[in-house]
Coordinates of C-alpha atoms in Angstrom, one line a residue:
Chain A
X1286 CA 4.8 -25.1 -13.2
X1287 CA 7.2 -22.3 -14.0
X1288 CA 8.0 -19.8 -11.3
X1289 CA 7.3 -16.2 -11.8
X1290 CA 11.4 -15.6 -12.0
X1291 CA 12.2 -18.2 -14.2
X1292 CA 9.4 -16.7 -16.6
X1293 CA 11.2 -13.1 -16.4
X1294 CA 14.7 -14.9 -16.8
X1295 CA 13.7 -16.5 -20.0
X1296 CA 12.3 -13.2 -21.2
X1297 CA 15.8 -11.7 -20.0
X1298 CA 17.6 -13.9 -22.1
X1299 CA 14.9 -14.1 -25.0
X1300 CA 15.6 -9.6 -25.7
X1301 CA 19.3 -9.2 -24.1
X1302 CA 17.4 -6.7 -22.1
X1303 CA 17.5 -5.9 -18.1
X1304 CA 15.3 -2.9 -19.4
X1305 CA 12.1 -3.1 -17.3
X1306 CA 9.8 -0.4 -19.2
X1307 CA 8.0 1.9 -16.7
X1308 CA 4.1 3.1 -17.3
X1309 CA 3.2 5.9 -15.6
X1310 CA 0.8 8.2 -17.4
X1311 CA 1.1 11.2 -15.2
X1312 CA -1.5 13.9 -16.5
X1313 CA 1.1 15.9 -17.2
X1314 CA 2.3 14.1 -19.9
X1315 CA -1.3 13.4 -21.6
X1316 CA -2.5 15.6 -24.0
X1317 CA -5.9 15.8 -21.6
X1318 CA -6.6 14.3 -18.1
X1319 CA -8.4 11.2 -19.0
X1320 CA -8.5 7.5 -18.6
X1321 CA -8.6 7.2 -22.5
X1322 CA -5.6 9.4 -23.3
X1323 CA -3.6 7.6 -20.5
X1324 CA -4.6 4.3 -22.4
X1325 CA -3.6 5.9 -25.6
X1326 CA 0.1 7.0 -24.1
X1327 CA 0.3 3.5 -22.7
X1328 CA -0.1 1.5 -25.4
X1329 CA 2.2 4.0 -27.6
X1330 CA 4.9 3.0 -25.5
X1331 CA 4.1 -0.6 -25.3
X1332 CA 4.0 -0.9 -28.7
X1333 CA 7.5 1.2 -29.6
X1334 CA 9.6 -0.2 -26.5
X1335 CA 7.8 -4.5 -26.7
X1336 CA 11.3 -5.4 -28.2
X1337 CA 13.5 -4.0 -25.6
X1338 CA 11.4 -4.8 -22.2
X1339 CA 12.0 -7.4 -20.2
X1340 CA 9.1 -6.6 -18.3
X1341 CA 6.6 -3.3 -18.0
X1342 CA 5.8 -1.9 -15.4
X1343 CA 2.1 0.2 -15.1
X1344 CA 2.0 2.2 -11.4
X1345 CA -1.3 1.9 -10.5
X1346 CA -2.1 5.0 -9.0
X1347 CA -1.9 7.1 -12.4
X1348 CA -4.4 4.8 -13.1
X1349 CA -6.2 5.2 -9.6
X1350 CA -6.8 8.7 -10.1
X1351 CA -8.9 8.3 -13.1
X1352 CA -11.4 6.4 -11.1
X1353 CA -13.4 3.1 -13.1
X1354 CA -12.4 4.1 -16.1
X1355 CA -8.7 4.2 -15.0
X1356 CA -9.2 0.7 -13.6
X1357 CA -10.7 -0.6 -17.2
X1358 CA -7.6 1.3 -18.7
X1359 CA -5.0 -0.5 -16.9
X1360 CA -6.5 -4.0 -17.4
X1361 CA -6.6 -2.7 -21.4
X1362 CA -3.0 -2.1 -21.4
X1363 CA -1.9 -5.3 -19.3
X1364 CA -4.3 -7.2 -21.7
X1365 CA -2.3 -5.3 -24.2
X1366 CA 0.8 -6.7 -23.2
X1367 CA -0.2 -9.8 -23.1
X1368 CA -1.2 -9.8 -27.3
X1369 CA 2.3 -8.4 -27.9
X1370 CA 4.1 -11.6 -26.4
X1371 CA 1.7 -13.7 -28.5
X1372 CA 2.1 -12.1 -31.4
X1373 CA 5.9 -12.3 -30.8
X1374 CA 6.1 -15.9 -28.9
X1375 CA 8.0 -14.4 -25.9
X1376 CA 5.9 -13.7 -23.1
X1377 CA 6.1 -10.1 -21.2
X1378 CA 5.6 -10.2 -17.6
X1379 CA 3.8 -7.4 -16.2
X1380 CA 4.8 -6.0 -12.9
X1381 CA 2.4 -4.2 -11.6
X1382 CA 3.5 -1.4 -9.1
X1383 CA 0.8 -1.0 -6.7
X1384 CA 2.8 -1.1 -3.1
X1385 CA 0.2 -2.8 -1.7
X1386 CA 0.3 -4.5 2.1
X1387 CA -2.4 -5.5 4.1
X1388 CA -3.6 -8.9 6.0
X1389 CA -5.9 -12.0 6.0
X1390 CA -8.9 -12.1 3.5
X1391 CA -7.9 -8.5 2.5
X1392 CA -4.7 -9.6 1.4
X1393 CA -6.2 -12.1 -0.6
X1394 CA -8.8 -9.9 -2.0
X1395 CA -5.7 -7.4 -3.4
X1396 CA -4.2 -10.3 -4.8
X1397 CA -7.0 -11.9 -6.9
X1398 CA -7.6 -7.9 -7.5
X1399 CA -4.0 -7.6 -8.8
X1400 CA -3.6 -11.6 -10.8
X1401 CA -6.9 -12.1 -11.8
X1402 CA -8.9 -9.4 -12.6
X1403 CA -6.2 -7.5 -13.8
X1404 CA -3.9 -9.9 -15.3
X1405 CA -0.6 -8.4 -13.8
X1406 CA 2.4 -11.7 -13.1
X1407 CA 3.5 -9.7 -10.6
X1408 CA 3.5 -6.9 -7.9
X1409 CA 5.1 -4.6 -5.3
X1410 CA 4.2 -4.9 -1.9
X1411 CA 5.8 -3.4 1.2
X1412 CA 7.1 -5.4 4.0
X1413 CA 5.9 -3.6 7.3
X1414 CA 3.0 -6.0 7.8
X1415 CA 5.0 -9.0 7.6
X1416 CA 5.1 -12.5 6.3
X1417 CA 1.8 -13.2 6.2
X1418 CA 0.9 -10.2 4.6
X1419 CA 2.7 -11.7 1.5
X1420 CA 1.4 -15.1 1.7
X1421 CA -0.8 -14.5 -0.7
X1422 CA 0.4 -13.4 -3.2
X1423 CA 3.2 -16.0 -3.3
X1424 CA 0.8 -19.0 -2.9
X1425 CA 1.2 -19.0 -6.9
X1426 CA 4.8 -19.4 -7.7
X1427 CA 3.8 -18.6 -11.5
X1428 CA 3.5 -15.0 -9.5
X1429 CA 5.9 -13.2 -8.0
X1430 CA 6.4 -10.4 -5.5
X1431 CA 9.1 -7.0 -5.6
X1432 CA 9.2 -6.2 -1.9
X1433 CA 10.1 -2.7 -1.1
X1434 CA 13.6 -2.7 0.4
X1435 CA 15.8 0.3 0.4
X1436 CA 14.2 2.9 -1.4
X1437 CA 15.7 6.4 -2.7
X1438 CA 13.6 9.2 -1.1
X1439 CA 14.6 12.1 1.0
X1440 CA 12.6 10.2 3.7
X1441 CA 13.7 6.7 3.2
X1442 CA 16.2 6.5 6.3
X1443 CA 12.9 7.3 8.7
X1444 CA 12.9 3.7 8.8
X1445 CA 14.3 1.8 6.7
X1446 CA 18.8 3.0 7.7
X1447 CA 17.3 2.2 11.7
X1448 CA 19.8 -0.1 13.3
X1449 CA 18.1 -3.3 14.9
X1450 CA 19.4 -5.5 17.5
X1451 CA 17.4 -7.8 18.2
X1452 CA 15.7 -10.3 15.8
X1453 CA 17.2 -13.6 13.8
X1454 CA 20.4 -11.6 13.1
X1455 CA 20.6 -9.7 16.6
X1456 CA 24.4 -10.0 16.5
X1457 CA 24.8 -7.9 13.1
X1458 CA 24.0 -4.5 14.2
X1459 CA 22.4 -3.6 10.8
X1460 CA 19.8 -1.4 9.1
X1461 CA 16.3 -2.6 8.9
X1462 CA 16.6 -2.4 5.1
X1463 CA 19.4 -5.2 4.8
X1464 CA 16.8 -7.4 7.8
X1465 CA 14.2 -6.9 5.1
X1466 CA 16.7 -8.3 2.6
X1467 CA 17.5 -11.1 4.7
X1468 CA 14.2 -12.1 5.4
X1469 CA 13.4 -12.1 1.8
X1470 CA 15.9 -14.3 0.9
X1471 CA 14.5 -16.8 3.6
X1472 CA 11.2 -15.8 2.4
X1473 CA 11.7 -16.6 -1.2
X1474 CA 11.1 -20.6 -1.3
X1475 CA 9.0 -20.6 -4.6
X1476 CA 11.4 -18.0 -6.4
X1477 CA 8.8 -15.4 -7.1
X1478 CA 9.8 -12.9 -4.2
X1479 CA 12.3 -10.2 -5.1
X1480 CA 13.2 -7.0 -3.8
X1481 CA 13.3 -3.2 -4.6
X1482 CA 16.2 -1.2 -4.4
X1483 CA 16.9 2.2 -5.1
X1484 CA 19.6 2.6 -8.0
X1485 CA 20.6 5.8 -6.9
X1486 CA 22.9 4.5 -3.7
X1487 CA 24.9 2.0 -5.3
X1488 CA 26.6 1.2 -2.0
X1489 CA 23.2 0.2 -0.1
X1490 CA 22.7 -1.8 -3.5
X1491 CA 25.9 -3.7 -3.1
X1492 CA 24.8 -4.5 0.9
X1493 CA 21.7 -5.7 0.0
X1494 CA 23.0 -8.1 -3.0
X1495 CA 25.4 -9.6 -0.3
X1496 CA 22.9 -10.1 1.9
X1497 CA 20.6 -11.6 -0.4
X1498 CA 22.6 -13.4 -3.1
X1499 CA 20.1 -14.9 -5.2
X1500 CA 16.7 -12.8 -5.2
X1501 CA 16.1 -10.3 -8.1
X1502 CA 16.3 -6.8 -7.4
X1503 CA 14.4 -4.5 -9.0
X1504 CA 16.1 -1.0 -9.2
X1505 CA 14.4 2.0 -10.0
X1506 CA 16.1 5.6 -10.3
X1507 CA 18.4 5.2 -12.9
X1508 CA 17.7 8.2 -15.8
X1509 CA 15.4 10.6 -14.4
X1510 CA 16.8 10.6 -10.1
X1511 CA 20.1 10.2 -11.8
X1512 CA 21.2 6.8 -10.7
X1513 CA 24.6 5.6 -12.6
X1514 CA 23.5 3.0 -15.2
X1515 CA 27.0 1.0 -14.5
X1516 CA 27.3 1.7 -10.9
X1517 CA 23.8 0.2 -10.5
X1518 CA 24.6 -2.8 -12.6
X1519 CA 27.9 -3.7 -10.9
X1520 CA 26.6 -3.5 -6.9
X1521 CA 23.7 -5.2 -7.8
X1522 CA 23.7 -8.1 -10.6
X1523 CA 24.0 -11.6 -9.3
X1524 CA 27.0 -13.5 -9.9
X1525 CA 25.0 -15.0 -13.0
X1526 CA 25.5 -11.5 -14.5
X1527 CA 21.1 -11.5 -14.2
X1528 CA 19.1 -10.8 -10.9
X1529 CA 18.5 -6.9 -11.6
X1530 CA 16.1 -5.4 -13.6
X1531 CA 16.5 -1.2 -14.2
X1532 CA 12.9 0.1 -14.5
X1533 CA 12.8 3.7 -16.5
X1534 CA 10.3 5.6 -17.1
X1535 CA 10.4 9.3 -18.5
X1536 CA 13.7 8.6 -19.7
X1537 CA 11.8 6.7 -22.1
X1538 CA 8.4 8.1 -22.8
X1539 CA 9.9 11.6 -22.4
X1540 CA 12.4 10.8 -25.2
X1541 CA 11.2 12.4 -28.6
X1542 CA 12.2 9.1 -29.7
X1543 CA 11.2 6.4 -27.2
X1544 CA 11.8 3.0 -29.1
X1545 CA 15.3 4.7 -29.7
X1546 CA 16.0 5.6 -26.3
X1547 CA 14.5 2.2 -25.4
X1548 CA 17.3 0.3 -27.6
X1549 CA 19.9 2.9 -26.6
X1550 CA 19.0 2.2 -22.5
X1551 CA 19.1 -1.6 -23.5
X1552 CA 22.5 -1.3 -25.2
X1553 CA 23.9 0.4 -22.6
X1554 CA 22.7 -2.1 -19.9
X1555 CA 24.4 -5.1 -22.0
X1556 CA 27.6 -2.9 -22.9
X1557 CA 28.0 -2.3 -18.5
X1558 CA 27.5 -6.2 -17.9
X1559 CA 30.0 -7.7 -20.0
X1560 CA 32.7 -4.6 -20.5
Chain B
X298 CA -10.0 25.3 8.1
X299 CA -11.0 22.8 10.1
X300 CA -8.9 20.2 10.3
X301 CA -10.0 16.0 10.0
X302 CA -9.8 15.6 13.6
X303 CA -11.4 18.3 14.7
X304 CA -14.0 16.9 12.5
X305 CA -13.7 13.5 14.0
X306 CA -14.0 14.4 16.9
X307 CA -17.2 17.1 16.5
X308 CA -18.8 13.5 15.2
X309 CA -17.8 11.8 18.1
X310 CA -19.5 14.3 20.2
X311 CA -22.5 14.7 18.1
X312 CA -23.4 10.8 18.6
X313 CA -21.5 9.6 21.8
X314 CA -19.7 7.3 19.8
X315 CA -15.6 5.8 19.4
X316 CA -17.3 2.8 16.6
X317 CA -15.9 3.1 13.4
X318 CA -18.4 0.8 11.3
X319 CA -16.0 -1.4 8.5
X320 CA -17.3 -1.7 5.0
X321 CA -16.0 -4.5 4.2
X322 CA -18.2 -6.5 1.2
X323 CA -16.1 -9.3 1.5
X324 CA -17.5 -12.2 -1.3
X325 CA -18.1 -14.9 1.2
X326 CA -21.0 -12.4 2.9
X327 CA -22.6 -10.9 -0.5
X328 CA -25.8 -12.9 -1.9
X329 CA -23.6 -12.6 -5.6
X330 CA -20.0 -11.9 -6.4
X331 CA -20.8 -8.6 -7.9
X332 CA -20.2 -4.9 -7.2
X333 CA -23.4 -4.7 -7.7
X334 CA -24.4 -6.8 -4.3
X335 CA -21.4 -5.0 -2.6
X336 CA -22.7 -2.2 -2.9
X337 CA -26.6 -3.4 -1.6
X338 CA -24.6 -4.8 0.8
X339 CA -22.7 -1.4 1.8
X340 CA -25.3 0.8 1.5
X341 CA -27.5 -1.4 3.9
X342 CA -25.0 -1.2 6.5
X343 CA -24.2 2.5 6.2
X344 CA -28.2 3.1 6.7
X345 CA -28.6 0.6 9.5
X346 CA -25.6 2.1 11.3
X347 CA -25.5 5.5 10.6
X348 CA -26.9 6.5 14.1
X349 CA -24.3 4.8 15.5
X350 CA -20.9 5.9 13.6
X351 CA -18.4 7.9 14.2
X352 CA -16.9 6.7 11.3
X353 CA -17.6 4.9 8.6
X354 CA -13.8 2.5 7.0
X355 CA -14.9 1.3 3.3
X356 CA -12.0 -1.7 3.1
X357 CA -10.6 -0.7 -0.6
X358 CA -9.5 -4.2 -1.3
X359 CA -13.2 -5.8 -1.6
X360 CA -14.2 -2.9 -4.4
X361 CA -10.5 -3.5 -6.4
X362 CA -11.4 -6.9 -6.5
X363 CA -14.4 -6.0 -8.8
X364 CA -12.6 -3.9 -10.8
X365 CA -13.9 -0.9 -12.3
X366 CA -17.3 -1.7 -11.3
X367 CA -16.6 -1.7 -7.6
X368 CA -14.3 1.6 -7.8
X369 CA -17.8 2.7 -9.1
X370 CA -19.1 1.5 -5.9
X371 CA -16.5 2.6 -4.0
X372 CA -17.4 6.1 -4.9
X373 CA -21.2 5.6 -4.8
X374 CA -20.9 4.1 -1.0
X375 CA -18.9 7.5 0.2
X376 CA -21.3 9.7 -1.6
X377 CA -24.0 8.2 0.3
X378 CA -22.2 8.3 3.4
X379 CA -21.9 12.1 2.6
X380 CA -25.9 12.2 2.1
X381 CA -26.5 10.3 5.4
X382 CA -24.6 13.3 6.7
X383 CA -26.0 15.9 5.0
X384 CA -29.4 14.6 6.0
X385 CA -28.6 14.3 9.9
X386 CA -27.0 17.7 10.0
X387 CA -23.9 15.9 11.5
X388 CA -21.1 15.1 9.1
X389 CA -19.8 11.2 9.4
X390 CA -15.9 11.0 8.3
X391 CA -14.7 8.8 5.8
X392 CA -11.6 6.8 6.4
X393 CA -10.6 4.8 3.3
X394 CA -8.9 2.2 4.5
X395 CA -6.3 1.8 1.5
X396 CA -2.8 1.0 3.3
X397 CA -0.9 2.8 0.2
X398 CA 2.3 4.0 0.4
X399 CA 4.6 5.6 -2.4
X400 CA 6.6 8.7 -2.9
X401 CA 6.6 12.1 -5.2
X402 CA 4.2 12.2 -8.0
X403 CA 2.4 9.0 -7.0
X404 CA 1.9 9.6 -4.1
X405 CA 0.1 12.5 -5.0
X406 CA -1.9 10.7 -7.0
X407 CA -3.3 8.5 -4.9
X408 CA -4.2 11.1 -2.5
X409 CA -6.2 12.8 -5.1
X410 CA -7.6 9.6 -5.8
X411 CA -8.7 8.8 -2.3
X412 CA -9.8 12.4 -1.2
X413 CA -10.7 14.2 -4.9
X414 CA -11.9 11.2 -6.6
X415 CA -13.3 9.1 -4.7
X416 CA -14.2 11.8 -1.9
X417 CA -13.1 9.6 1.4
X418 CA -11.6 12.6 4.0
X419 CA -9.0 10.5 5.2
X420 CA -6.7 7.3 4.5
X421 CA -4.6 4.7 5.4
X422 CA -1.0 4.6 4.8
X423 CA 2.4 2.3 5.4
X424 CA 4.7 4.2 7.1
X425 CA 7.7 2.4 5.5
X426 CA 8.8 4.8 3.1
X427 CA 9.1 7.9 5.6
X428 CA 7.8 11.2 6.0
X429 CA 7.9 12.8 2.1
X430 CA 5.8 9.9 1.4
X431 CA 3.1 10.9 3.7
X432 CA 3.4 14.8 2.8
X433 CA 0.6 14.1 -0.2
X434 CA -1.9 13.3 1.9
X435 CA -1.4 15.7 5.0
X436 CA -1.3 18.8 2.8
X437 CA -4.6 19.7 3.3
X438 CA -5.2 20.1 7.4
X439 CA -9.7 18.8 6.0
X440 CA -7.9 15.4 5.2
X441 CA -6.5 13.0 7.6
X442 CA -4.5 10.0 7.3
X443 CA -4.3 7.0 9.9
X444 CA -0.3 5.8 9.3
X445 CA -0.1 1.6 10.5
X446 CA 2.1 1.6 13.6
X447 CA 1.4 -1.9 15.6
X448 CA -1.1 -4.6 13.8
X449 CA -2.1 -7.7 15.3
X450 CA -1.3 -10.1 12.7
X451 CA 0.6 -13.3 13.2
X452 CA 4.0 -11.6 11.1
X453 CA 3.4 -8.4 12.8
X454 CA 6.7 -8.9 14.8
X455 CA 8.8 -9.5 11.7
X456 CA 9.3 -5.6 11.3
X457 CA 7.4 -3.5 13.8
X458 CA 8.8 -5.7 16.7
X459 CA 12.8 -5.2 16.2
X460 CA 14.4 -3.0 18.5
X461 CA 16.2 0.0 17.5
X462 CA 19.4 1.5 18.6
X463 CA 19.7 4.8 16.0
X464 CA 17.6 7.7 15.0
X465 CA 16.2 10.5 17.3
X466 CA 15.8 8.1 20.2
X467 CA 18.6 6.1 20.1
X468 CA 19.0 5.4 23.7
X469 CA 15.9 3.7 24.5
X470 CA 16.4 0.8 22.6
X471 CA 13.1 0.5 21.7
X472 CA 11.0 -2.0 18.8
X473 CA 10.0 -0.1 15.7
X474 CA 6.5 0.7 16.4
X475 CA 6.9 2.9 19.3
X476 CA 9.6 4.3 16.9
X477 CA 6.9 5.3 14.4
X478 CA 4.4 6.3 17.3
X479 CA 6.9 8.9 18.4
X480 CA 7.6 9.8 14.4
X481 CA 3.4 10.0 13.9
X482 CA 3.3 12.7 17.0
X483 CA 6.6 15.2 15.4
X484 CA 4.9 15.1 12.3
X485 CA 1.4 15.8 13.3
X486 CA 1.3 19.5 12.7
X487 CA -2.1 19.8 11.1
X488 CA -4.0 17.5 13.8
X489 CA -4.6 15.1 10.5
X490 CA -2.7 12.4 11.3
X491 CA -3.1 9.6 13.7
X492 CA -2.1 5.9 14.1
X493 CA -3.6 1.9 13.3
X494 CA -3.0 0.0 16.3
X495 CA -4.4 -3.1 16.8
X496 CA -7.1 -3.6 20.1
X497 CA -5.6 -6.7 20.7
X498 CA -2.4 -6.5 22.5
X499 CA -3.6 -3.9 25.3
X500 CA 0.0 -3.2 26.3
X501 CA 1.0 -2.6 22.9
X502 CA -1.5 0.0 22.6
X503 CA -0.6 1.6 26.2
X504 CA 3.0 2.0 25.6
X505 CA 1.6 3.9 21.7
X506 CA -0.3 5.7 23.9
X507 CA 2.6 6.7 26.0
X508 CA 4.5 7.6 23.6
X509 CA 2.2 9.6 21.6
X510 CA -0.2 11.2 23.6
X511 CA -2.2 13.6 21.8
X512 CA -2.6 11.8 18.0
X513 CA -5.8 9.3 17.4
X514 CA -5.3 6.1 17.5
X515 CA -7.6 3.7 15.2
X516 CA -7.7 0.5 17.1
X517 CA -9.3 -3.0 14.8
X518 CA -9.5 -5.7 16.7
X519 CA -12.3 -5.8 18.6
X520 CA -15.2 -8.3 18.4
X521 CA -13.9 -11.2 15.3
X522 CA -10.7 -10.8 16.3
X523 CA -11.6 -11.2 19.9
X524 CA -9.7 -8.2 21.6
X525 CA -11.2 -7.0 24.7
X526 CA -13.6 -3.9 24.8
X527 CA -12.9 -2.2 28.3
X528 CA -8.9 -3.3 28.4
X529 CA -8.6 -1.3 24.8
X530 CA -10.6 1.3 25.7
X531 CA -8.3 1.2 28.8
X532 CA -4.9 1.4 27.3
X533 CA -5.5 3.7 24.4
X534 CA -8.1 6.5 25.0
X535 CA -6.2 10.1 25.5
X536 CA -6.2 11.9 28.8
X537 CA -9.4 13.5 27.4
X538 CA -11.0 10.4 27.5
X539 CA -10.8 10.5 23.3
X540 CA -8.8 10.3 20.5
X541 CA -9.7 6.7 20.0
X542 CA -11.8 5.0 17.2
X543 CA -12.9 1.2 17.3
X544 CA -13.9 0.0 13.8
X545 CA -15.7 -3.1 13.7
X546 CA -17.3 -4.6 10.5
X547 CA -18.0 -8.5 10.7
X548 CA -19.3 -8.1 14.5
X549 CA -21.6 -5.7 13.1
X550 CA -22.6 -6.9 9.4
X551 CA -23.1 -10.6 10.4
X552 CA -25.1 -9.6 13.3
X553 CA -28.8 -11.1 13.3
X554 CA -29.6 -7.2 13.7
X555 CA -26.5 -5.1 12.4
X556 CA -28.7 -1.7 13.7
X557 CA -29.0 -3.4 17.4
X558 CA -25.1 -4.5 17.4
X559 CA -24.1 -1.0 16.3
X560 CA -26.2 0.4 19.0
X561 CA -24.7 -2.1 22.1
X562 CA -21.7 -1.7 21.0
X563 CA -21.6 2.3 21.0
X564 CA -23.4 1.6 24.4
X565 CA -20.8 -0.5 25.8
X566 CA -17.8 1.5 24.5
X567 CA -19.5 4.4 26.3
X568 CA -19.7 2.6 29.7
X569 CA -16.5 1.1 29.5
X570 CA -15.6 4.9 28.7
X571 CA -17.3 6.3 32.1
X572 CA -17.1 3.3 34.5

């Protein structure tokens, strides 16, 4: 059975692209507050960026605030996705960024929510809750997990840059972003559980790929929070030159061209990893 | 404006009660796996219990899991929470129990998801990603949002657990949770915001207490998960003798007579209350 991670690195390697395509149809870029016209803006930008994505990524909550018919619109445009990569013979994982994290049967009930009724390969959780609160969603190593590391928000260091000392790596005197990595790393047995990481502090990006050598990162804030595409790509791909994936958003679907600025971001990305 | 726990707690007054009744439809207790039996199965509950609530704590996980046609229900169950209300003359608050967390524009969508959309008057969140992330939802002093601080799952200790040496109280060397405790009672400035700690671990809940003295504290646990009544009640009312909500959903819905089980347990939180 192929692992959620070894799906997206064939999909790497099938478009050259570390481009993971962002969907967020915030009202104010719709031409009218509605489920439909988010639908409509969606599948636009599935259909003019499909060759350049290694992944998309639909946030749930502009979906969320539409109510049922925002939920029927999401599952349109995953199901969406998935008739591009059979029309084109390389499959698209979807990540679905929903930041979920809870426990026990309600876990489980977010995850079959997320996989099955959805259709998503993958989603964001965050980590406060623990092991277990990821369990299920890793039970199935065909789908995979981004688990909120390091983010980029004025308020991120109210947690995450604490110093701990005490847990499995007492000794290290180190922020509770880079335990978080480590744990992951442990965590990641069925290589479907990766991490986010803000783009926009390349340092903290370079700590937590030394931390956690092998897990995929996924890095949002390059383009619009004004993250350095190069800078993001050298602290934070693997030493296989893969294991980072730069979501963008209204970079793209802001763009009065998007498939262009799509095969321009994708370019780019390729041009930084191999100078 | 009044703010969400001054609503609370005019509710708690109204009917001598600290029970927060859970809606939680999981599938294993609905005759059919349909929104349509989860939401037979909700509204049953909120009329048996109505007399008996201080709260009502729709799970959002067991309506995703239907998909659009249990965010339907979702919003259907709240709306007849708010007619029970209307009805009595004494309003019965709302507490979506979601456990989102995200930043900026998404965050602002889900809280006009949770408080617009689907008319709940207070939320969940994960306190991972810091204070802007919570801003959203506090905004308005009417809505209320219960951030997780100390849960009683077996990975609980993974994060919450690990002591801290930085931040504002760096010399106390103390684990994470009591870390956010302290955080939840700088940033309560509305009287909206409160913290999830679980009813199981008594001295957990005392030292939250401690260190947060004035904020509500909603404390699962009790009943299934077989924390003790009086010891809670115990470690985690205020001075005041409030500011503490006990939801219960499976000790109540599984009950031979969910009514009579909402009704002892209201009575028994009360004498526990006033020995």
């Amino acid at each position: 059975m192929e692992s959620f991670f070894s799906l997206l690195k064939r999909r790497v390697d099938d478009c050259s692209s570390l481009l993971c395509v962002g969907l967020d149809p915030h009202v104010a870029d719709l031409p009218e507050p509605t489920a439909e016209a988010a639908l409509r803006f969606c599948l636009t930008l599935v259909q003019q960026t499909a060759s350049y994505a290694a992944a998309f990524k639909p946030n749930a909550a502009f979906f969320e605030v539409f109510g049922a018919e925002g939920w029927n619109a999401l599952r349109q445009v995953i199901q969406a996705i998935g008739e591009e990569s059979a029309r084109t013979g390389s499959r698209i994982p979807v990540i679905l960024d929903a930041k979920r994290g809870d426990i026990a049967s309600t876990a489980a009930a977010y995850a079959q929510s997320a996989f099955e009724m959805l259709g998503a390969d993958c989603i964001t959780l965050s980590p406060y809750l623990g092991q277990d609160s990821l369990a299920p969603f890793l039970r199935n190593p065909q789908k995979g997990v981004f688990l909120l590391c390091k983010t980029s928000n004025p308020g991120a260091g109210d947690l995450q840059d604490l110093e701990i000392v005490s847990g499995p790596w007492a000794d290290d005197r180190q922020p509770l972003y880079l335990h978080v990595a480590r744990l992951a790393q442990d965590w990641n047995t069925r290589n479907n559980l990766g991490l986010v990481v803000g783009a926009t502090q390349p340092a903290a990006l370079a700590r937590v790929r030394a931390a956690a050598p092998n897990v995929w990162i996924l890095a949002p804030g390059v383009g619009a929070q004004g993250g350095d595409l190069s800078a993001a790509l050298q602290a934070g791909l693997r030493a296989d030159g893969k294991g980072l994936l730069l979501p963008i958003s209204r970079g793209i679907s802001r763009a009065e061209n998007p498939a262009r600025a799509a095969a321009e971001l994708r370019d780019r990305m390729l041009e930084s990893r191999n100078p």
